[in-house]
Amino acid sequence: MTDFLEIKPLTKEAFASFGDVIEITPSSMRHINGGQTERHHALAAPEAAGEGARIILNIFRGQPRVFPHRIDMMERHPLGSQSFSPLSGRPFLVVVAEDDGGRPTRPQVFLARGDQGVNYRRNVWHYPLMPLQAVSDFLVADREGPGNNLEEYFFDEPFMIAEPSL
């Protein structure tokens, strides 16, 4: 029997145990540059651990996923956070899981709007980038530096995601 995962809307409250939702809110806004610019302040807190580590910015260009989609693995980054902010304005899926003794639990799936990003905290299990609809670009804040910052886990039985309703 195929185990399909429910897709939930991405909200700060629902995502809080995994990291930050990066989105504009009235409480984050400050006027700067003589009132000509709105600064949406401290939307996420990137992390980089280890000697010689630093936060770098990248652009990832992701291919849209085909559905139903098989979730057979998860990854995490023990030495740094990783954020994804869409530049193409398209929705994408965010798949995360709690940790249970060094392995991910049943994944949770969130539908991010095209104006929302996410910042996965260090050691948060997540599935790789999941663009929808078309090739999409993402601004990614990531850790660079010495040390192994990637751990993968492969499920014995995969989970499935049905095509999301957009």
PDB file of C-alpha atoms in Angstrom:
ATOM      1  CA  MET A   1       0.000   0.000   0.000  1.00  0.00           C
ATOM      2  CA  THR A   2       1.331   3.433  -0.957  1.00  0.00           C
ATOM      3  CA  ASP A   3       1.771   5.878   1.928  1.00  0.00           C
ATOM      4  CA  PHE A   4       0.832   9.372   0.670  1.00  0.00           C
ATOM      5  CA  LEU A   5       1.853  12.408   2.695  1.00  0.00           C
ATOM      6  CA  GLU A   6      -0.566  15.271   3.384  1.00  0.00           C
ATOM      7  CA  ILE A   7       0.409  18.683   1.969  1.00  0.00           C
ATOM      8  CA  LYS A   8      -0.183  21.536   4.445  1.00  0.00           C
ATOM      9  CA  PRO A   9       0.135  25.302   3.944  1.00  0.00           C
ATOM     10  CA  LEU A  10       3.463  26.724   5.083  1.00  0.00           C
ATOM     11  CA  THR A  11       3.003  28.897   8.184  1.00  0.00           C
ATOM     12  CA  LYS A  12       5.480  30.203  10.759  1.00  0.00           C
ATOM     13  CA  GLU A  13       3.691  28.293  13.514  1.00  0.00           C
ATOM     14  CA  ALA A  14       3.569  24.934  11.698  1.00  0.00           C
ATOM     15  CA  PHE A  15       7.228  25.200  10.604  1.00  0.00           C
ATOM     16  CA  ALA A  16       8.692  26.584  13.868  1.00  0.00           C
ATOM     17  CA  SER A  17      10.378  23.351  15.021  1.00  0.00           C
ATOM     18  CA  PHE A  18      12.259  23.060  11.694  1.00  0.00           C
ATOM     19  CA  GLY A  19      13.420  26.654  11.176  1.00  0.00           C
ATOM     20  CA  ASP A  20      12.209  30.003   9.896  1.00  0.00           C
ATOM     21  CA  VAL A  21       9.613  30.931   7.285  1.00  0.00           C
ATOM     22  CA  ILE A  22      11.059  33.831   5.314  1.00  0.00           C
ATOM     23  CA  GLU A  23       8.228  36.195   4.405  1.00  0.00           C
ATOM     24  CA  ILE A  24       7.246  39.817   4.700  1.00  0.00           C
ATOM     25  CA  THR A  25       5.121  40.709   7.717  1.00  0.00           C
ATOM     26  CA  PRO A  26       4.083  44.144   9.028  1.00  0.00           C
ATOM     27  CA  SER A  27       6.028  43.534  12.261  1.00  0.00           C
ATOM     28  CA  SER A  28       9.305  42.922  10.365  1.00  0.00           C
ATOM     29  CA  MET A  29       9.174  46.203   8.402  1.00  0.00           C
ATOM     30  CA  ARG A  30      11.277  49.296   9.106  1.00  0.00           C
ATOM     31  CA  HIS A  31      11.707  52.340   6.881  1.00  0.00           C
ATOM     32  CA  ILE A  32      15.293  53.206   5.922  1.00  0.00           C
ATOM     33  CA  ASN A  33      17.052  55.422   3.362  1.00  0.00           C
ATOM     34  CA  GLY A  34      15.016  58.492   4.224  1.00  0.00           C
ATOM     35  CA  GLY A  35      11.750  56.542   4.030  1.00  0.00           C
ATOM     36  CA  GLN A  36      12.391  55.378   0.453  1.00  0.00           C
ATOM     37  CA  THR A  37      13.038  51.734   1.325  1.00  0.00           C
ATOM     38  CA  GLU A  38      11.185  49.164   3.400  1.00  0.00           C
ATOM     39  CA  ARG A  39      13.590  46.892   5.267  1.00  0.00           C
ATOM     40  CA  HIS A  40      12.080  43.626   6.447  1.00  0.00           C
ATOM     41  CA  HIS A  41      14.491  42.906   9.257  1.00  0.00           C
ATOM     42  CA  ALA A  42      15.849  39.635  10.705  1.00  0.00           C
ATOM     43  CA  LEU A  43      13.608  37.230   8.764  1.00  0.00           C
ATOM     44  CA  ALA A  44      15.923  34.281   9.447  1.00  0.00           C
ATOM     45  CA  ALA A  45      19.085  33.497  11.385  1.00  0.00           C
ATOM     46  CA  PRO A  46      21.617  31.580   9.240  1.00  0.00           C
ATOM     47  CA  GLU A  47      24.018  29.304  11.154  1.00  0.00           C
ATOM     48  CA  ALA A  48      27.587  28.255  10.358  1.00  0.00           C
ATOM     49  CA  ALA A  49      29.533  26.162  12.878  1.00  0.00           C
ATOM     50  CA  GLY A  50      33.185  25.164  12.815  1.00  0.00           C
ATOM     51  CA  GLU A  51      36.507  26.876  12.344  1.00  0.00           C
ATOM     52  CA  GLY A  52      36.789  28.563   8.946  1.00  0.00           C
ATOM     53  CA  ALA A  53      33.042  28.341   8.277  1.00  0.00           C
ATOM     54  CA  ARG A  54      31.115  31.193   6.691  1.00  0.00           C
ATOM     55  CA  ILE A  55      27.717  31.897   5.187  1.00  0.00           C
ATOM     56  CA  ILE A  56      27.678  32.132   1.392  1.00  0.00           C
ATOM     57  CA  LEU A  57      24.898  33.029  -1.071  1.00  0.00           C
ATOM     58  CA  ASN A  58      24.152  30.862  -4.103  1.00  0.00           C
ATOM     59  CA  ILE A  59      21.520  30.621  -6.790  1.00  0.00           C
ATOM     60  CA  PHE A  60      20.098  27.127  -7.297  1.00  0.00           C
ATOM     61  CA  ARG A  61      18.138  26.456 -10.497  1.00  0.00           C
ATOM     62  CA  GLY A  62      15.763  23.569  -9.831  1.00  0.00           C
ATOM     63  CA  GLN A  63      13.839  21.405 -12.271  1.00  0.00           C
ATOM     64  CA  PRO A  64      10.124  20.952 -11.524  1.00  0.00           C
ATOM     65  CA  ARG A  65       9.195  17.664  -9.885  1.00  0.00           C
ATOM     66  CA  VAL A  66       6.904  15.085 -11.474  1.00  0.00           C
ATOM     67  CA  PHE A  67       3.952  13.756  -9.434  1.00  0.00           C
ATOM     68  CA  PRO A  68       3.164  11.512  -7.787  1.00  0.00           C
ATOM     69  CA  HIS A  69       6.638  11.967  -6.291  1.00  0.00           C
ATOM     70  CA  ARG A  70       8.539   9.364  -4.282  1.00  0.00           C
ATOM     71  CA  ILE A  71      10.260  10.448  -1.036  1.00  0.00           C
ATOM     72  CA  ASP A  72      12.867   7.777  -0.394  1.00  0.00           C
ATOM     73  CA  MET A  73      15.542   9.805   1.397  1.00  0.00           C
ATOM     74  CA  MET A  74      16.166  12.832   3.575  1.00  0.00           C
ATOM     75  CA  GLU A  75      19.269  14.891   4.225  1.00  0.00           C
ATOM     76  CA  ARG A  76      20.517  17.244   6.916  1.00  0.00           C
ATOM     77  CA  HIS A  77      23.424  19.599   7.464  1.00  0.00           C
ATOM     78  CA  PRO A  78      25.027  19.263  10.926  1.00  0.00           C
ATOM     79  CA  LEU A  79      27.338  22.271  10.587  1.00  0.00           C
ATOM     80  CA  GLY A  80      25.076  24.928   9.117  1.00  0.00           C
ATOM     81  CA  SER A  81      21.600  26.069   8.272  1.00  0.00           C
ATOM     82  CA  GLN A  82      20.348  26.284   4.698  1.00  0.00           C
ATOM     83  CA  SER A  83      17.766  28.723   3.363  1.00  0.00           C
ATOM     84  CA  PHE A  84      15.783  28.746   0.112  1.00  0.00           C
ATOM     85  CA  SER A  85      14.069  31.909  -1.158  1.00  0.00           C
ATOM     86  CA  PRO A  86      12.301  31.680  -4.530  1.00  0.00           C
ATOM     87  CA  LEU A  87      13.413  34.215  -7.142  1.00  0.00           C
ATOM     88  CA  SER A  88      10.958  33.009  -9.798  1.00  0.00           C
ATOM     89  CA  GLY A  89       7.826  33.719  -7.731  1.00  0.00           C
ATOM     90  CA  ARG A  90       6.526  30.162  -8.045  1.00  0.00           C
ATOM     91  CA  PRO A  91       5.273  27.905  -5.248  1.00  0.00           C
ATOM     92  CA  PHE A  92       7.404  24.971  -4.112  1.00  0.00           C
ATOM     93  CA  LEU A  93       7.142  22.078  -1.681  1.00  0.00           C
ATOM     94  CA  VAL A  94       9.060  21.849   1.585  1.00  0.00           C
ATOM     95  CA  VAL A  95       9.515  18.357   3.045  1.00  0.00           C
ATOM     96  CA  VAL A  96      10.905  18.062   6.597  1.00  0.00           C
ATOM     97  CA  ALA A  97      11.011  15.524   9.405  1.00  0.00           C
ATOM     98  CA  GLU A  98      11.738  15.474  13.118  1.00  0.00           C
ATOM     99  CA  ASP A  99      14.820  13.597  14.322  1.00  0.00           C
ATOM    100  CA  ASP A 100      14.436  10.304  16.183  1.00  0.00           C
ATOM    101  CA  GLY A 101      17.827   9.119  17.415  1.00  0.00           C
ATOM    102  CA  GLY A 102      19.722  10.110  14.275  1.00  0.00           C
ATOM    103  CA  ARG A 103      17.073   9.201  11.719  1.00  0.00           C
ATOM    104  CA  PRO A 104      14.113  11.121  10.309  1.00  0.00           C
ATOM    105  CA  THR A 105      10.551  10.415  11.406  1.00  0.00           C
ATOM    106  CA  ARG A 106       7.560  10.432   9.012  1.00  0.00           C
ATOM    107  CA  PRO A 107       8.030  13.436   6.697  1.00  0.00           C
ATOM    108  CA  GLN A 108       5.779  16.488   6.774  1.00  0.00           C
ATOM    109  CA  VAL A 109       5.035  18.389   3.559  1.00  0.00           C
ATOM    110  CA  PHE A 110       4.340  22.124   3.290  1.00  0.00           C
ATOM    111  CA  LEU A 111       3.269  24.142   0.263  1.00  0.00           C
ATOM    112  CA  ALA A 112       5.256  27.381   0.150  1.00  0.00           C
ATOM    113  CA  ARG A 113       3.850  30.299  -1.797  1.00  0.00           C
ATOM    114  CA  GLY A 114       6.050  32.025  -4.353  1.00  0.00           C
ATOM    115  CA  ASP A 115       6.655  34.855  -1.866  1.00  0.00           C
ATOM    116  CA  GLN A 116       7.790  32.603   1.013  1.00  0.00           C
ATOM    117  CA  GLY A 117      11.179  31.097   1.700  1.00  0.00           C
ATOM    118  CA  VAL A 118      12.475  28.747   4.385  1.00  0.00           C
ATOM    119  CA  ASN A 119      15.575  28.551   6.548  1.00  0.00           C
ATOM    120  CA  TYR A 120      16.268  24.999   7.755  1.00  0.00           C
ATOM    121  CA  ARG A 121      18.094  25.038  11.080  1.00  0.00           C
ATOM    122  CA  ARG A 122      21.241  22.960  11.536  1.00  0.00           C
ATOM    123  CA  ASN A 123      20.499  19.216  11.731  1.00  0.00           C
ATOM    124  CA  VAL A 124      16.929  19.490  10.392  1.00  0.00           C
ATOM    125  CA  TRP A 125      16.020  16.562   8.139  1.00  0.00           C
ATOM    126  CA  HIS A 126      14.700  17.787   4.789  1.00  0.00           C
ATOM    127  CA  TYR A 127      14.218  16.608   1.236  1.00  0.00           C
ATOM    128  CA  PRO A 128      16.122  18.317  -1.600  1.00  0.00           C
ATOM    129  CA  LEU A 129      14.663  21.316  -3.433  1.00  0.00           C
ATOM    130  CA  MET A 130      11.157  20.681  -4.834  1.00  0.00           C
ATOM    131  CA  PRO A 131      10.147  23.304  -7.438  1.00  0.00           C
ATOM    132  CA  LEU A 132       6.682  23.073  -8.997  1.00  0.00           C
ATOM    133  CA  GLN A 133       5.329  23.994 -12.444  1.00  0.00           C
ATOM    134  CA  ALA A 134       8.543  25.149 -14.176  1.00  0.00           C
ATOM    135  CA  VAL A 135      12.307  25.558 -13.819  1.00  0.00           C
ATOM    136  CA  SER A 136      12.757  27.873 -10.824  1.00  0.00           C
ATOM    137  CA  ASP A 137      15.618  29.866  -9.328  1.00  0.00           C
ATOM    138  CA  PHE A 138      16.236  30.145  -5.570  1.00  0.00           C
ATOM    139  CA  LEU A 139      18.567  32.353  -3.564  1.00  0.00           C
ATOM    140  CA  VAL A 140      20.252  29.963  -1.132  1.00  0.00           C
ATOM    141  CA  ALA A 141      22.189  30.924   2.007  1.00  0.00           C
ATOM    142  CA  ASP A 142      24.436  28.008   2.879  1.00  0.00           C
ATOM    143  CA  ARG A 143      27.537  27.137   4.907  1.00  0.00           C
ATOM    144  CA  GLU A 144      30.950  26.908   3.298  1.00  0.00           C
ATOM    145  CA  GLY A 145      33.989  25.578   5.097  1.00  0.00           C
ATOM    146  CA  PRO A 146      35.856  22.485   6.242  1.00  0.00           C
ATOM    147  CA  GLY A 147      34.069  19.468   7.651  1.00  0.00           C
ATOM    148  CA  ASN A 148      31.366  17.114   6.435  1.00  0.00           C
ATOM    149  CA  ASN A 149      28.126  19.112   6.342  1.00  0.00           C
ATOM    150  CA  LEU A 150      25.915  16.497   4.687  1.00  0.00           C
ATOM    151  CA  GLU A 151      24.225  13.454   6.186  1.00  0.00           C
ATOM    152  CA  GLU A 152      21.730  11.348   4.207  1.00  0.00           C
ATOM    153  CA  TYR A 153      19.167   8.787   5.321  1.00  0.00           C
ATOM    154  CA  PHE A 154      17.371   6.355   2.978  1.00  0.00           C
ATOM    155  CA  PHE A 155      13.950   4.998   4.010  1.00  0.00           C
ATOM    156  CA  ASP A 156      13.269   1.253   3.766  1.00  0.00           C
ATOM    157  CA  GLU A 157       9.756   2.058   2.494  1.00  0.00           C
ATOM    158  CA  PRO A 158       9.295   5.286   0.503  1.00  0.00           C
ATOM    159  CA  PHE A 159       6.547   7.847   1.032  1.00  0.00           C
ATOM    160  CA  MET A 160       4.605   9.418  -1.834  1.00  0.00           C
ATOM    161  CA  ILE A 161       3.374  12.936  -2.530  1.00  0.00           C
ATOM    162  CA  ALA A 162       0.366  13.420  -4.797  1.00  0.00           C
ATOM    163  CA  GLU A 163       0.273  16.375  -7.175  1.00  0.00           C
ATOM    164  CA  PRO A 164      -0.459  19.481  -5.100  1.00  0.00           C
ATOM    165  CA  SER A 165      -3.541  21.607  -5.749  1.00  0.00           C
ATOM    166  CA  LEU A 166      -2.281  25.067  -6.574  1.00  0.00           C
TER     167      LEU A 166
END
